Short mmCIF file of C-alpha atoms and ligand atoms in Angstrom, two decimals:
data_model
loop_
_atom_site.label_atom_id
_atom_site.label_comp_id
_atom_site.label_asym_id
_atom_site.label_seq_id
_atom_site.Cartn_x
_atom_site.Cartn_y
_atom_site.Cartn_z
CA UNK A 272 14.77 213.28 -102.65
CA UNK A 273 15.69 210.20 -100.34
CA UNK A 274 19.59 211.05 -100.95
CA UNK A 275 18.77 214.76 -99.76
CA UNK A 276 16.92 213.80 -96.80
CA UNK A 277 19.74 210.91 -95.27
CA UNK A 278 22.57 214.08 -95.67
CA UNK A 279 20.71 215.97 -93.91
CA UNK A 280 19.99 212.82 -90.99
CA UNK A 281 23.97 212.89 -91.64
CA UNK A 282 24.56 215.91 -90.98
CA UNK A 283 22.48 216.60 -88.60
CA UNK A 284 24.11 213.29 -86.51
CA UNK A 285 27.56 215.04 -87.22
CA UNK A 286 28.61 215.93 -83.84
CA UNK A 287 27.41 212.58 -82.34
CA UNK A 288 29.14 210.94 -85.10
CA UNK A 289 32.66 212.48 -84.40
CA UNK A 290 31.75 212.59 -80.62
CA UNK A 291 31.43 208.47 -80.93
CA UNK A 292 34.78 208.39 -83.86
CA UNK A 293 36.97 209.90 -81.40
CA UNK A 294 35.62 207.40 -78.54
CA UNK A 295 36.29 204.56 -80.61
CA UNK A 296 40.00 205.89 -81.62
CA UNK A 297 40.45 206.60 -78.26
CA UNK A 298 39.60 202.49 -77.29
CA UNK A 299 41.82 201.55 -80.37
CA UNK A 300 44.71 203.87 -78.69
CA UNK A 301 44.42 202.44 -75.47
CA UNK A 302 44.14 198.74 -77.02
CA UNK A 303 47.49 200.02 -78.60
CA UNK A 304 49.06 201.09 -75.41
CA UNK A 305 47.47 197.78 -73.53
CA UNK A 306 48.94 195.91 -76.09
CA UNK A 307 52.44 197.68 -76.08
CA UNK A 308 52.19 196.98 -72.54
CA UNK A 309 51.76 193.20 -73.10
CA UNK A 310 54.47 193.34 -74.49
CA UNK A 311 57.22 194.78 -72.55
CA UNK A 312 55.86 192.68 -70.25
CA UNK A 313 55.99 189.35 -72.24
CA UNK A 314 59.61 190.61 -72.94
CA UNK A 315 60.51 191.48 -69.31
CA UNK A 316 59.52 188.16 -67.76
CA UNK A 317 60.37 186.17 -70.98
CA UNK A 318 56.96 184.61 -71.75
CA UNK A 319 56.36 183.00 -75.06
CA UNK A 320 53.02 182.03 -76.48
CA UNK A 321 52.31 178.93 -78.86
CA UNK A 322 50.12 180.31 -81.52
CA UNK A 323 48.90 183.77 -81.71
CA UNK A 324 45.32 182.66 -80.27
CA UNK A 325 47.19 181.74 -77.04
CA UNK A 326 48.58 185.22 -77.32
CA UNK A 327 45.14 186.84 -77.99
CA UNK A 328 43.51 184.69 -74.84
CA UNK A 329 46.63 185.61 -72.26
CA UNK A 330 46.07 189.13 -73.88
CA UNK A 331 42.83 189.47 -73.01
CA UNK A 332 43.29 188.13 -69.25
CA UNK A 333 46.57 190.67 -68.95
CA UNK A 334 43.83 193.34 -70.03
CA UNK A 335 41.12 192.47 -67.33
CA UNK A 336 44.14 192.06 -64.95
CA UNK A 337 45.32 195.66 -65.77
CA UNK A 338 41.72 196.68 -65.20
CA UNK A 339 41.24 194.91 -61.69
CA UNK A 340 45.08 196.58 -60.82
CA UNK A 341 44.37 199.95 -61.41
CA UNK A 342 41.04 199.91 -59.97
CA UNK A 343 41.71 198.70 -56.73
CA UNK A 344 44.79 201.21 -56.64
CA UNK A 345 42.54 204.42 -58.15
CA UNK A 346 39.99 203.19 -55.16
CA UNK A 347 43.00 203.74 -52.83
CA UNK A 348 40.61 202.80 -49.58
CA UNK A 349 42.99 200.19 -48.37
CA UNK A 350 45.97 200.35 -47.02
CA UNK A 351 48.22 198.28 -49.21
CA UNK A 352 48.60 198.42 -52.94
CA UNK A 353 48.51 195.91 -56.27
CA UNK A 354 51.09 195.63 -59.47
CA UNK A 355 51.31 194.14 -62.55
CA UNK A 356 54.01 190.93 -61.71
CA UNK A 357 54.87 187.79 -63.10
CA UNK A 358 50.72 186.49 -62.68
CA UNK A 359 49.70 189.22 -64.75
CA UNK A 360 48.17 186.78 -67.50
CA UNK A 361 47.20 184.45 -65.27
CA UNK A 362 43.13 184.34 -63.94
CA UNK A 363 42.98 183.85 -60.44
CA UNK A 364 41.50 180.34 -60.95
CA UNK A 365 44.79 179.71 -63.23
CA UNK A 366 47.09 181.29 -60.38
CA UNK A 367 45.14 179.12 -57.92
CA UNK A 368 45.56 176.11 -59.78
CA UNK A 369 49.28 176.77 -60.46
CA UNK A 370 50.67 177.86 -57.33
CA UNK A 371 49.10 176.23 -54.47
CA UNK A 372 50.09 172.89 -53.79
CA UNK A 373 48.84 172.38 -50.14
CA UNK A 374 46.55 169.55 -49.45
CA UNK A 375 45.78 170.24 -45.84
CA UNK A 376 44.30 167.50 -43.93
CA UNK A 377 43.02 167.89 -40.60
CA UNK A 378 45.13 166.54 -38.14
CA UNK A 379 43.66 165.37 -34.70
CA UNK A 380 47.13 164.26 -33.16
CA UNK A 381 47.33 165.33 -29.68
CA UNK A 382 49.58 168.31 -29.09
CA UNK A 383 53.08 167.97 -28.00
CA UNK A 384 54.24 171.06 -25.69
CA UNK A 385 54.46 174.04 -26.68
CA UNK A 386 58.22 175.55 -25.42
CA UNK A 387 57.18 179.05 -25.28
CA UNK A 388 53.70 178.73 -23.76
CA UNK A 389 55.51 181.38 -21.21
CA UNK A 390 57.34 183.45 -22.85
CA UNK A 391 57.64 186.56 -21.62
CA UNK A 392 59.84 188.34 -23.49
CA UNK A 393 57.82 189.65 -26.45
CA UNK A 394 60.03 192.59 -28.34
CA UNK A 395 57.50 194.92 -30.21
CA UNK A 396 59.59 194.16 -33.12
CA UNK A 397 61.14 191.40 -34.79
CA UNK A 398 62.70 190.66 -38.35
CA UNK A 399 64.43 186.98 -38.30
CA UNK A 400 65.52 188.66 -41.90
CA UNK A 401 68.40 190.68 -39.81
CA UNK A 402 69.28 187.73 -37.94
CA UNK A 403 70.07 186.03 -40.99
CA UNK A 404 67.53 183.17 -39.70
CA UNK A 405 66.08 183.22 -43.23
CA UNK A 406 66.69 181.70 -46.68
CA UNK A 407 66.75 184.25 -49.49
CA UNK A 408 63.69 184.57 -51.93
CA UNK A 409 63.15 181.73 -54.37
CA UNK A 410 60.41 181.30 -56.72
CA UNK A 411 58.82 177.93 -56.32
CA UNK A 412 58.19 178.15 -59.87
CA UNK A 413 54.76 175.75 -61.25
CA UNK A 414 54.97 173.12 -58.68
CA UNK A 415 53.31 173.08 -55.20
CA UNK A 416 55.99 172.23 -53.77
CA UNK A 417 55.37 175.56 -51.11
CA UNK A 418 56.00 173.68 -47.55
CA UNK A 419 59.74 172.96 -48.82
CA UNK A 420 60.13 176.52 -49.08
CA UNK A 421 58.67 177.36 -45.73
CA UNK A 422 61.53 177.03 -43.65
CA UNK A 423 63.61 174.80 -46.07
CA UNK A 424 65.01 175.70 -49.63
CA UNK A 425 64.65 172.47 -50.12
CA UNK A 426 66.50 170.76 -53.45
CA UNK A 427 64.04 167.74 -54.10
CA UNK A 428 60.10 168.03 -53.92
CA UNK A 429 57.61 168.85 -56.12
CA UNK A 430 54.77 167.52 -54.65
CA UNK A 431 52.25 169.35 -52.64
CA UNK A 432 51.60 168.31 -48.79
CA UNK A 433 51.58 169.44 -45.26
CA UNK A 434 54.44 172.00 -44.30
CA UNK A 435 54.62 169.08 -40.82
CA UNK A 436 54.82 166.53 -43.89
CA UNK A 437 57.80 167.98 -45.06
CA UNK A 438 59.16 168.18 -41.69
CA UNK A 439 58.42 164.32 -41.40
CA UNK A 440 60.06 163.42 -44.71
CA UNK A 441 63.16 165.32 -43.53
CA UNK A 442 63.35 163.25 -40.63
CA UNK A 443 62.71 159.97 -42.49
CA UNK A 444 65.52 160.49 -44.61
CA UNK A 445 67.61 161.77 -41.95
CA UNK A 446 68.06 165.16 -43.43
CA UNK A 447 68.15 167.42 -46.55
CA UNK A 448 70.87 169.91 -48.05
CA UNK A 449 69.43 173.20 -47.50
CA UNK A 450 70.48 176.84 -47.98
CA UNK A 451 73.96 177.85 -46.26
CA UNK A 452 72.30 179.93 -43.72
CA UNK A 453 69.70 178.07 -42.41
CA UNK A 454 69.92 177.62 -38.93
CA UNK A 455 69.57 173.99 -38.64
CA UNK A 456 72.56 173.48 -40.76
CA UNK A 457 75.24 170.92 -39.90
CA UNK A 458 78.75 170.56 -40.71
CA UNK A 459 78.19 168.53 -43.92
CA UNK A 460 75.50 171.10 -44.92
CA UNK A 461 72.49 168.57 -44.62
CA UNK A 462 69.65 169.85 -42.06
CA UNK A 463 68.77 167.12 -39.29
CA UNK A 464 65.46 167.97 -37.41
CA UNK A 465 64.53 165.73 -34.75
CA UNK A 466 61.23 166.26 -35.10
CA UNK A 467 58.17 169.40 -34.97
CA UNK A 468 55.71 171.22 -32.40
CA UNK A 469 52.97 172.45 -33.34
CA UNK A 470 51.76 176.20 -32.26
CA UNK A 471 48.96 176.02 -30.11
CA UNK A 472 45.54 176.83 -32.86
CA UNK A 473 43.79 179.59 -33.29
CA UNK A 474 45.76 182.18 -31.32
CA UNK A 475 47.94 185.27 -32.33
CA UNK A 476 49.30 185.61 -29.15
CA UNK A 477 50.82 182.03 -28.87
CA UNK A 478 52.11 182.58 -32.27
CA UNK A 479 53.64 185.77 -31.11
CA UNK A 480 55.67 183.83 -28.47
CA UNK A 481 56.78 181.63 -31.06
CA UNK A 482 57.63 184.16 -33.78
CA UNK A 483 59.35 186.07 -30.92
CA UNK A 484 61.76 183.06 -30.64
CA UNK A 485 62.30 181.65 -34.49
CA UNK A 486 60.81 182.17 -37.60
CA UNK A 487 57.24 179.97 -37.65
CA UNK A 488 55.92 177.64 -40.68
CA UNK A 489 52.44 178.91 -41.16
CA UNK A 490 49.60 178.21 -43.06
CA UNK A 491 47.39 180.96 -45.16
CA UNK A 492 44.93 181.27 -47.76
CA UNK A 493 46.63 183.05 -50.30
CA UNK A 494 44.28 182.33 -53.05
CA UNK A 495 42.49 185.83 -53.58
CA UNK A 496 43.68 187.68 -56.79
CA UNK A 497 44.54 190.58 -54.11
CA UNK A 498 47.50 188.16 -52.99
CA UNK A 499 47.79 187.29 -56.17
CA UNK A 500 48.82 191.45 -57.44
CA UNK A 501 49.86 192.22 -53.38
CA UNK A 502 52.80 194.96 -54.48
CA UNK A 503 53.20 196.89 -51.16
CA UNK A 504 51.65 198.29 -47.66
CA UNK A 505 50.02 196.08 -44.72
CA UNK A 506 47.99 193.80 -46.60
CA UNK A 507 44.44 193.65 -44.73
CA UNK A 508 42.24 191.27 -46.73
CA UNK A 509 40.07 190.19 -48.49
CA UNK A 510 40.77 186.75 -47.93
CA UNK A 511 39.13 183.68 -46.46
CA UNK A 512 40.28 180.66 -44.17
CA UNK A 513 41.48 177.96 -46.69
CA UNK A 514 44.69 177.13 -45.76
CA UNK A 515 46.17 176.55 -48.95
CA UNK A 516 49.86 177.59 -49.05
CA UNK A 517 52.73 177.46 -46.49
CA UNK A 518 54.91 180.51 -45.62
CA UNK A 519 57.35 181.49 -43.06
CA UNK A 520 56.38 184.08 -40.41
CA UNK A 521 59.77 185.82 -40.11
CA UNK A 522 58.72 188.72 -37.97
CA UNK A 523 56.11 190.93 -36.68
CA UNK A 524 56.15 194.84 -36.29
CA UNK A 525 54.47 197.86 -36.25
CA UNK A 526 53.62 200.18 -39.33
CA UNK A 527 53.58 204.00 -39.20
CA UNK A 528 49.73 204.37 -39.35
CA UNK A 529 49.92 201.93 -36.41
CA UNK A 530 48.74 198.31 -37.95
CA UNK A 531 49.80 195.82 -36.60
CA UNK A 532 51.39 193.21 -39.07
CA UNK A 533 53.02 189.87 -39.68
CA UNK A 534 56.13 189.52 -41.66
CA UNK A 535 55.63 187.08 -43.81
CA UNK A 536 57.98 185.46 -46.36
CA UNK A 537 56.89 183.63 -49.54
CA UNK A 538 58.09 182.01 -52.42
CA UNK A 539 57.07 183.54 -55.26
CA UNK A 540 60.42 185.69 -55.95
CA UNK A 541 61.79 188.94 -55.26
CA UNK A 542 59.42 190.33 -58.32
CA UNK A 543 56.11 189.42 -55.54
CA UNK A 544 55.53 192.21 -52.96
CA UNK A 545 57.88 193.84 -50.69
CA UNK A 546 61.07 192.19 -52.23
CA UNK A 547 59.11 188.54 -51.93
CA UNK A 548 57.71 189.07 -48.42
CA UNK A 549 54.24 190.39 -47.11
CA UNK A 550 52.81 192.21 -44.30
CA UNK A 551 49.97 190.99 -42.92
CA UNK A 552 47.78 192.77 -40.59
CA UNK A 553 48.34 191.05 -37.25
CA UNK A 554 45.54 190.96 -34.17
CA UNK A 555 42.22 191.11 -35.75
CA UNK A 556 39.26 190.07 -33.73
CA UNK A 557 38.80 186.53 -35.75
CA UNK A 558 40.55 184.22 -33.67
CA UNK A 559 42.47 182.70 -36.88
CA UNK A 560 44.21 185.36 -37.96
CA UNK A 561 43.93 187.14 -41.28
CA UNK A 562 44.17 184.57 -44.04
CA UNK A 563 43.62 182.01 -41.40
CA UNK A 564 47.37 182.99 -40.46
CA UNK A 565 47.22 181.16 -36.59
CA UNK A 566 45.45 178.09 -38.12
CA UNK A 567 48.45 176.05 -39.24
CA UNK A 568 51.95 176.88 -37.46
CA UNK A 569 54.26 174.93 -36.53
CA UNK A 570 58.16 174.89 -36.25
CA UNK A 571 61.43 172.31 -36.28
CA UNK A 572 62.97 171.52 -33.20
CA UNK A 573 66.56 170.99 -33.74
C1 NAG B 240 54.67 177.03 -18.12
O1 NAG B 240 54.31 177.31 -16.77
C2 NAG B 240 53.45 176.32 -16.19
C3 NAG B 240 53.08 176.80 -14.79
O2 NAG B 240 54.21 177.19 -14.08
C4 NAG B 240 54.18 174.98 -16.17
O3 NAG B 240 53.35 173.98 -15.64
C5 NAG B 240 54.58 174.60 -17.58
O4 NAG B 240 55.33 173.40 -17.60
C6 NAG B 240 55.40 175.72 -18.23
N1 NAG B 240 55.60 175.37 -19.62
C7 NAG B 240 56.81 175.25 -20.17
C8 NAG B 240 56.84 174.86 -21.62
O5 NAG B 240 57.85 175.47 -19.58
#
C-alpha cells in the first residue's frame, strides 16, 4: 500500500520533476559551454595551471568574471562596454595586487612653473598617437613597474614608485635607452631629461593646456574591476580617487554622443581596451577628474 501511494506522490510530482531535470541539464550545459570557454581562453592567452584544483579555483573566478561581463553589458546603461581579456581569471583584489605598482606619496614640494599656464591655443582635438609622440603598447607584464611605461618604455625597472620618481632616476643616471620614437631621444638612443614640472592639481583645464602641447604622465585609480574588463566606448566610472597607476594622457577629443574624453594610453597590451588605450570622460564637475585623472600629472622637460 505504501509503494502505491509514493507512485502516485511520483507521479503526481512528474511535471515538476522534469520541469527541475531539464533546469539542472540546462546548468550542466552551460557549465559545459563555461568550461569550453575556459578553455579556448586558457589556450588563447597560453595559461597553464599547476594542479587541477588551481584549475578548478581560476575556473570558478573566470565563471563569476563571465557573469559580472555580461551583466554589465546586458544592463547596457553606460556608455562604454566590458570583455573577457587577459584578467579574466583574475579577482579584482588579485588584478589589484598584480598590476598596480604605484606607491604615491604626497609630495609638498613647491611648484616649479607651469610653461603653458597661458596657453591659448587649445585644438578641440588632439591624438599625440598621429604625431608619433607615443611609444607603442607594451604589457608591463606582473611587475609595477607602470611609471616606466608612462612616457618611457623603459628597459630596467621593476619596482613600483612615483611616475616624477622615474623621471628623477632618469636624470640620476643621466639617461635611459628608450623606444626609437620617443621624443626625447638622442643620437645614441639614450633619453636625457633635465628634469620635470608638475601640472598645476586638481584642474582639467590646466591639464588641457598641457595635453594640448605633449603627451602628460598622469596618475589614476584604475583599480575597479570595470577598468579591469574596460573593452570599448568613453569609459565614465565607477571609480574612486586612489591614485594607483601611471598612464600617459596622449590626447583629448570629442565622441559622437558628445562626451567629452581623455585619451589615455596604458600598459596592459593591445589585448586591453581600444587597442591598449582608454577614453576617459573628460570635464566632470569633481575637480580631480574622473579616476582622480588631474591629481597627479606631470611631464619631462627636455
Ligand atoms: C603668464 O602670464 C602672466 C601674466 O602676463 C605672466 O606673469 C606669466 O609669467 C606667464 N607665464 C608663463 C609661463 O609665461
Amino acid at each position: 500500500m505504501a509503494s502505491f501511494g509514493q507512485n502516485q506522490c511520483i507521479l503526481a510530482l512528474m511535471p515538476f520533476l522534469s520541469a527541475f531535470i531539464s533546469l539542472v541539464m540546462c546548468r550542466e550545459l552551460q557549465e559545459t559551454s563555461l568550461s569550453n570557454k575556459h578553455e579556448q581562453w586558457m589556450a588563447k592567452y597560453g595559461k597553464v595551471y599547476k594542479d587541477a584544483s588551481e584549475k578548478e579555483k581560476r575556473f570558478q573566478i573566470f565563471k563569476n568574471n563571465v557573469a559580472l561581463i555580461e551583466s554589465f553589458n546586458a544592463a547596457g546603461n553606460k556608455p562604454y562596454k566590458l570583455a573577457i581579456n587577459q584578467f579574466a581569471d583574475q579577482t579584482n583584489d588579485e588584478f589589484k595586487a598584480s598590476r598596480n605598482g604605484y606607491f604615491r606619496e604626497l609630495r609638498t614640494t613647491t611648484e616649479t612653473s607651469f610653461k603653458y599656464e597661458n596657453e591659448t591655443a587649445v585644438p578641440a582635438t588632439i591624438d599625440w598617437r598621429k604625431k608619433e609622440a607615443v611609444t607603442p603598447i607594451k604589457d608591463q607584464g606582473q611587475c609595477g613597474s607602470c611609471w616606466a611605461f608612462s612616457t618611457i618604455d623603459a628597459t630596467e625597472g621593476c619596482m613600483g614608485g612615483l611616475m616624477e620618481d622615474g623621471f628623477q632616476f632618469i636624470i640620476k643616471n643621466g639617461g635611459i635607452t628608450t623606444e626609437a620614437n620617443y621624443p626625447y631621444k638622442a643620437a645614441d638612443g639614450t633619453s636625457k631629461i633635465k628634469g620635470y614640472e608638475k601640472v598645476p592639481a586638481n584642474s582639467e583645464a590646466a591639464l588641457l593646456k598641457a595635453v594640448a602641447n605633449q603627451p602628460i604622465s598622469v596618475s589614476i585609480d584604475a583599480s575597479g574591476s570595470a577598468f579591469q574588463f574596460y573593452s570599448s566606448g568613453v569609459f565614465t566610472g565607477e571609480c574612486g580617487t586612489q591614485l594607483d597607476h601611471g598612464v600617459t594622457a596622449v590626447g583629448y577629443g570629442t565622441a559622437d554622443d558628445g562626451t567629452k574624453y581623455w585619451l589615455v594610453k596604458k600598459s596592459w597590451g593591445t589585448e586591453w581596451g581600444e587597442q591598449g588605450y582608454i577614453r576617459m570622460q573628460r570635464g566632470i564637475d569633481a575637480k580631480e577628474g574622473l579616476c582622480g585623472i588631474a591629481m597627479d600629472a606631470s611631464y619631462p622637460t627636455a
